[in-house]
mmCIF file of C-alpha atoms in Angstrom:
data_model
loop_
_atom_site.group_PDB
_atom_site.id
_atom_site.type_symbol
_atom_site.label_atom_id
_atom_site.label_comp_id
_atom_site.label_asym_id
_atom_site.label_seq_id
_atom_site.Cartn_x
_atom_site.Cartn_y
_atom_site.Cartn_z
ATOM 1 C CA UNK J 103 -21.692 218.403 131.993
ATOM 2 C CA UNK J 104 -21.151 217.070 128.484
ATOM 3 C CA UNK J 105 -24.228 215.723 126.701
ATOM 4 C CA UNK J 106 -23.855 212.329 125.023
ATOM 5 C CA UNK J 107 -27.301 212.247 123.382
ATOM 6 C CA UNK J 108 -29.599 215.129 122.449
ATOM 7 C CA UNK J 109 -32.872 215.053 120.521
ATOM 8 C CA UNK J 110 -34.908 218.106 119.558
ATOM 9 C CA UNK J 111 -38.483 217.449 118.427
ATOM 10 C CA UNK J 112 -37.532 214.017 117.084
ATOM 11 C CA UNK J 113 -40.430 212.630 115.068
ATOM 12 C CA UNK J 114 -40.602 209.393 113.089
ATOM 13 C CA UNK J 115 -43.590 208.492 110.949
ATOM 14 C CA UNK J 116 -44.314 205.359 108.943
ATOM 15 C CA UNK J 117 -46.995 206.446 106.472
ATOM 16 C CA UNK J 118 -50.086 207.104 108.646
ATOM 17 C CA UNK J 119 -48.489 205.884 111.896
ATOM 18 C CA UNK J 120 -46.518 208.255 114.111
ATOM 19 C CA UNK J 121 -44.107 205.997 116.038
ATOM 20 C CA UNK J 122 -42.271 208.858 117.798
ATOM 21 C CA UNK J 123 -43.626 212.409 118.116
ATOM 22 C CA UNK J 124 -41.644 215.501 119.153
ATOM 23 C CA UNK J 125 -39.266 213.674 121.499
ATOM 24 C CA UNK J 126 -36.920 216.003 123.394
ATOM 25 C CA UNK J 127 -34.296 214.444 125.620
ATOM 26 C CA UNK J 128 -30.801 215.029 126.902
ATOM 27 C CA UNK J 129 -28.508 212.307 128.256
ATOM 28 C CA UNK J 130 -25.282 213.245 130.025
ATOM 29 C CA UNK J 131 -21.993 211.501 129.301
ATOM 30 C CA UNK J 132 -21.416 208.554 131.652
ATOM 31 C CA UNK J 133 -25.085 208.348 132.620
ATOM 32 C CA UNK J 134 -27.258 205.229 132.653
ATOM 33 C CA UNK J 135 -30.460 206.413 130.980
ATOM 34 C CA UNK J 136 -33.512 204.165 131.239
ATOM 35 C CA UNK J 137 -36.018 204.735 128.429
ATOM 36 C CA UNK J 138 -39.269 203.355 129.823
ATOM 37 C CA UNK J 139 -42.459 202.580 127.938
ATOM 38 C CA UNK J 140 -44.926 199.822 127.094
ATOM 39 C CA UNK J 141 -44.559 197.682 123.985
ATOM 40 C CA UNK J 142 -45.373 199.756 120.917
ATOM 41 C CA UNK J 143 -44.473 203.077 122.568
ATOM 42 C CA UNK J 144 -41.642 203.833 120.092
ATOM 43 C CA UNK J 145 -38.627 202.789 122.174
ATOM 44 C CA UNK J 146 -37.028 200.593 119.517
ATOM 45 C CA UNK J 147 -37.820 203.149 116.799
ATOM 46 C CA UNK J 148 -36.036 205.811 118.861
ATOM 47 C CA UNK J 149 -32.980 203.567 119.221
ATOM 48 C CA UNK J 150 -33.042 202.889 115.474
ATOM 49 C CA UNK J 151 -32.873 206.646 114.827
ATOM 50 C CA UNK J 152 -30.176 207.236 117.467
ATOM 51 C CA UNK J 153 -28.041 204.458 115.975
ATOM 52 C CA UNK J 154 -28.468 205.669 112.349
ATOM 53 C CA UNK J 155 -30.487 202.617 111.264
ATOM 54 C CA UNK J 156 -33.419 204.791 110.226
ATOM 55 C CA UNK J 157 -33.716 208.504 109.482
ATOM 56 C CA UNK J 158 -36.047 210.761 111.459
ATOM 57 C CA UNK J 159 -39.030 212.247 109.654
ATOM 58 C CA UNK J 160 -38.241 215.566 111.346
ATOM 59 C CA UNK J 161 -36.325 217.030 114.257
ATOM 60 C CA UNK J 162 -32.632 216.934 115.131
ATOM 61 C CA UNK J 163 -30.524 214.255 116.834
ATOM 62 C CA UNK J 164 -26.908 214.285 118.038
ATOM 63 C CA UNK J 165 -24.865 211.464 119.546
ATOM 64 C CA UNK J 166 -21.477 212.418 121.054
ATOM 65 C CA UNK J 167 -21.811 215.747 119.277
ATOM 66 C CA UNK J 168 -22.355 214.197 115.828
ATOM 67 C CA UNK J 169 -25.519 214.700 113.784
ATOM 68 C CA UNK J 170 -27.067 211.275 113.095
ATOM 69 C CA UNK J 171 -28.401 212.339 109.688
ATOM 70 C CA UNK J 172 -25.410 214.291 108.368
ATOM 71 C CA UNK J 173 -22.571 212.409 110.112
ATOM 72 C CA UNK J 174 -23.729 208.775 110.409
ATOM 73 C CA UNK J 175 -20.232 207.302 109.911
ATOM 74 C CA UNK J 176 -18.871 209.363 112.812
ATOM 75 C CA UNK J 177 -21.811 208.285 114.992
ATOM 76 C CA UNK J 178 -21.201 204.612 114.175
ATOM 77 C CA UNK J 179 -17.590 204.878 115.346
ATOM 78 C CA UNK J 180 -18.597 206.063 118.842
ATOM 79 C CA UNK J 181 -21.565 203.774 119.543
ATOM 80 C CA UNK J 182 -22.129 200.145 120.440
ATOM 81 C CA UNK J 183 -25.519 198.513 119.932
ATOM 82 C CA UNK J 184 -27.103 195.468 121.563
ATOM 83 C CA UNK J 185 -30.401 194.663 119.904
ATOM 84 C CA UNK J 186 -33.277 192.644 121.352
ATOM 85 C CA UNK J 187 -32.669 189.720 119.045
ATOM 86 C CA UNK J 188 -29.583 187.558 118.653
ATOM 87 C CA UNK J 189 -27.350 188.843 115.856
ATOM 88 C CA UNK J 190 -24.413 186.447 115.964
ATOM 89 C CA UNK J 191 -23.078 184.344 113.098
ATOM 90 C CA UNK J 192 -24.213 180.894 114.220
ATOM 91 C CA UNK J 193 -21.534 179.188 112.117
ATOM 92 C CA UNK J 194 -18.813 180.706 114.335
ATOM 93 C CA UNK J 195 -17.929 180.141 117.966
ATOM 94 C CA UNK J 196 -17.994 183.009 120.466
ATOM 95 C CA UNK J 197 -14.333 184.007 120.070
ATOM 96 C CA UNK J 198 -14.625 183.888 116.265
ATOM 97 C CA UNK J 199 -17.722 186.120 116.413
ATOM 98 C CA UNK J 200 -15.809 188.597 118.541
ATOM 99 C CA UNK J 201 -12.851 188.457 116.155
ATOM 100 C CA UNK J 202 -15.085 189.094 113.138
ATOM 101 C CA UNK J 203 -16.645 192.130 114.814
ATOM 102 C CA UNK J 204 -13.190 193.478 115.742
ATOM 103 C CA UNK J 205 -12.032 193.080 112.138
ATOM 104 C CA UNK J 206 -15.098 194.995 110.922
ATOM 105 C CA UNK J 207 -13.948 197.831 113.190
ATOM 106 C CA UNK J 208 -10.390 197.614 111.734
ATOM 107 C CA UNK J 209 -8.770 196.726 115.054
ATOM 108 C CA UNK J 210 -5.172 195.499 114.441
ATOM 109 C CA UNK J 211 -4.421 191.812 115.085
ATOM 110 C CA UNK J 212 -2.356 192.117 118.283
ATOM 111 C CA UNK J 213 -4.751 194.571 119.875
ATOM 112 C CA UNK J 214 -7.715 192.492 118.692
ATOM 113 C CA UNK J 215 -6.668 189.354 120.578
ATOM 114 C CA UNK J 216 -5.927 191.303 123.750
ATOM 115 C CA UNK J 217 -9.229 193.217 123.581
ATOM 116 C CA UNK J 218 -11.264 190.039 123.017
ATOM 117 C CA UNK J 219 -9.595 188.368 126.011
ATOM 118 C CA UNK J 220 -10.273 191.454 128.197
ATOM 119 C CA UNK J 221 -13.937 191.625 127.228
ATOM 120 C CA UNK J 222 -14.604 187.909 127.639
ATOM 121 C CA UNK J 223 -13.070 188.171 131.111
ATOM 122 C CA UNK J 224 -15.153 191.297 131.830
ATOM 123 C CA UNK J 225 -18.441 189.513 131.067
ATOM 124 C CA UNK J 226 -17.353 186.209 132.625
ATOM 125 C CA UNK J 227 -17.249 184.178 129.416
ATOM 126 C CA UNK J 228 -13.562 183.291 129.063
ATOM 127 C CA UNK J 229 -14.246 179.558 129.558
ATOM 128 C CA UNK J 230 -17.036 179.637 126.958
ATOM 129 C CA UNK J 231 -15.001 181.353 124.228
ATOM 130 C CA UNK J 232 -14.707 178.218 122.059
ATOM 131 C CA UNK J 233 -18.395 177.302 122.371
ATOM 132 C CA UNK J 234 -20.800 177.782 119.508
ATOM 133 C CA UNK J 235 -23.144 180.701 120.239
ATOM 134 C CA UNK J 236 -26.263 178.535 120.040
ATOM 135 C CA UNK J 237 -24.869 176.385 122.875
ATOM 136 C CA UNK J 238 -24.730 179.348 125.303
ATOM 137 C CA UNK J 239 -27.527 180.094 127.789
ATOM 138 C CA UNK J 240 -29.788 183.120 127.259
ATOM 139 C CA UNK J 241 -27.881 185.167 129.834
ATOM 140 C CA UNK J 242 -24.531 184.222 128.318
ATOM 141 C CA UNK J 243 -25.749 185.269 124.869
ATOM 142 C CA UNK J 244 -26.814 188.697 126.191
ATOM 143 C CA UNK J 245 -23.485 189.141 127.983
ATOM 144 C CA UNK J 246 -21.663 188.084 124.802
ATOM 145 C CA UNK J 247 -23.624 190.637 122.772
ATOM 146 C CA UNK J 248 -22.573 193.365 125.215
ATOM 147 C CA UNK J 249 -18.935 192.243 125.017
ATOM 148 C CA UNK J 250 -19.067 192.288 121.228
ATOM 149 C CA UNK J 251 -20.634 195.774 121.212
ATOM 150 C CA UNK J 252 -17.761 197.064 123.377
ATOM 151 C CA UNK J 253 -14.976 195.751 121.140
ATOM 152 C CA UNK J 254 -14.139 199.183 119.673
ATOM 153 C CA UNK J 255 -14.479 201.082 123.006
ATOM 154 C CA UNK J 256 -17.661 203.017 122.187
ATOM 155 C CA UNK J 257 -18.522 206.152 124.139
ATOM 156 C CA UNK J 258 -22.243 205.338 124.056
ATOM 157 C CA UNK J 259 -23.800 201.879 124.407
ATOM 158 C CA UNK J 260 -27.404 201.272 123.335
ATOM 159 C CA UNK J 261 -29.180 198.317 124.934
ATOM 160 C CA UNK J 262 -32.646 197.453 123.621
ATOM 161 C CA UNK J 263 -34.543 195.489 126.309
ATOM 162 C CA UNK J 264 -31.316 193.871 127.628
ATOM 163 C CA UNK J 265 -32.934 191.712 130.328
ATOM 164 C CA UNK J 266 -36.031 190.386 128.534
ATOM 165 C CA UNK J 267 -36.347 186.643 129.018
ATOM 166 C CA UNK J 268 -33.626 186.416 131.667
ATOM 167 C CA UNK J 269 -34.173 184.903 135.113
ATOM 168 C CA UNK J 270 -33.733 187.020 138.257
ATOM 169 C CA UNK J 271 -30.168 185.925 138.998
ATOM 170 C CA UNK J 272 -28.974 186.587 135.444
ATOM 171 C CA UNK J 273 -30.786 189.944 135.416
ATOM 172 C CA UNK J 274 -28.850 190.969 138.543
ATOM 173 C CA UNK J 275 -25.583 189.962 136.890
ATOM 174 C CA UNK J 276 -26.560 191.974 133.790
ATOM 175 C CA UNK J 277 -27.229 195.031 135.966
ATOM 176 C CA UNK J 278 -23.847 194.654 137.679
ATOM 177 C CA UNK J 279 -22.282 194.636 134.221
ATOM 178 C CA UNK J 280 -24.220 197.749 133.133
ATOM 179 C CA UNK J 281 -23.247 199.627 136.314
ATOM 180 C CA UNK J 282 -19.575 198.776 135.832
ATOM 181 C CA UNK J 283 -19.726 200.158 132.277
ATOM 182 C CA UNK J 284 -21.104 203.423 133.613
ATOM 183 C CA UNK J 285 -18.398 203.602 136.303
ATOM 184 C CA UNK J 286 -15.834 203.280 133.499
ATOM 185 C CA UNK J 287 -17.330 206.335 131.741
ATOM 186 C CA UNK J 288 -19.502 204.672 129.095
ATOM 187 C CA UNK J 289 -22.902 206.284 128.545
ATOM 188 C CA UNK J 290 -25.587 203.575 128.628
ATOM 189 C CA UNK J 291 -28.961 204.178 126.958
ATOM 190 C CA UNK J 292 -31.332 201.300 127.544
ATOM 191 C CA UNK J 293 -34.955 200.630 126.792
ATOM 192 C CA UNK J 294 -37.130 198.643 129.143
ATOM 193 C CA UNK J 295 -40.768 198.032 129.929
ATOM 194 C CA UNK J 296 -39.911 196.874 133.466
ATOM 195 C CA UNK J 297 -40.703 199.824 135.726
ATOM 196 C CA UNK J 298 -38.650 198.413 138.593
ATOM 197 C CA UNK J 299 -35.581 198.349 136.351
ATOM 198 C CA UNK J 300 -36.131 201.926 135.201
#
């Protein structure tokens, strides 16, 4: 089976602090991989390395066969990232935020409109598309962040604590969404400190 993510002795140090030490993992394509650990265990640091936001101190890392240090632009084209914190432009409504993200990925106009409509339908936010992001509920914001991260059809989706702060019903809906992504062939790498989710 094809490997979507591989790390060999991944280590990340910040001066005297070792945030990640000799991490070896392999994630198969199409898998939902739960990365479990308490706060401060290095989960977010690992995602930052896997998504090219920070360089490892040592070790090797590949995402979809691309080296994150030597081929970061290729990695960025095949990944989607949903961070813990809201990263929308609050001066734009939901559809405009999606459109901006699609433009950043150089998606042509006709395809862009169709893709945005598909994704808003997929996450159940079609009726909220003209709302300002700050007017959406917490669960809607998380779903919108996932939709935005999928705009360019990434092979690997990184979700950093995707259900933190969500009530039980919204968490279930989020998990249905994550499972459907996996069924469609997307590799999902998510961090959590909820053992029942892992």
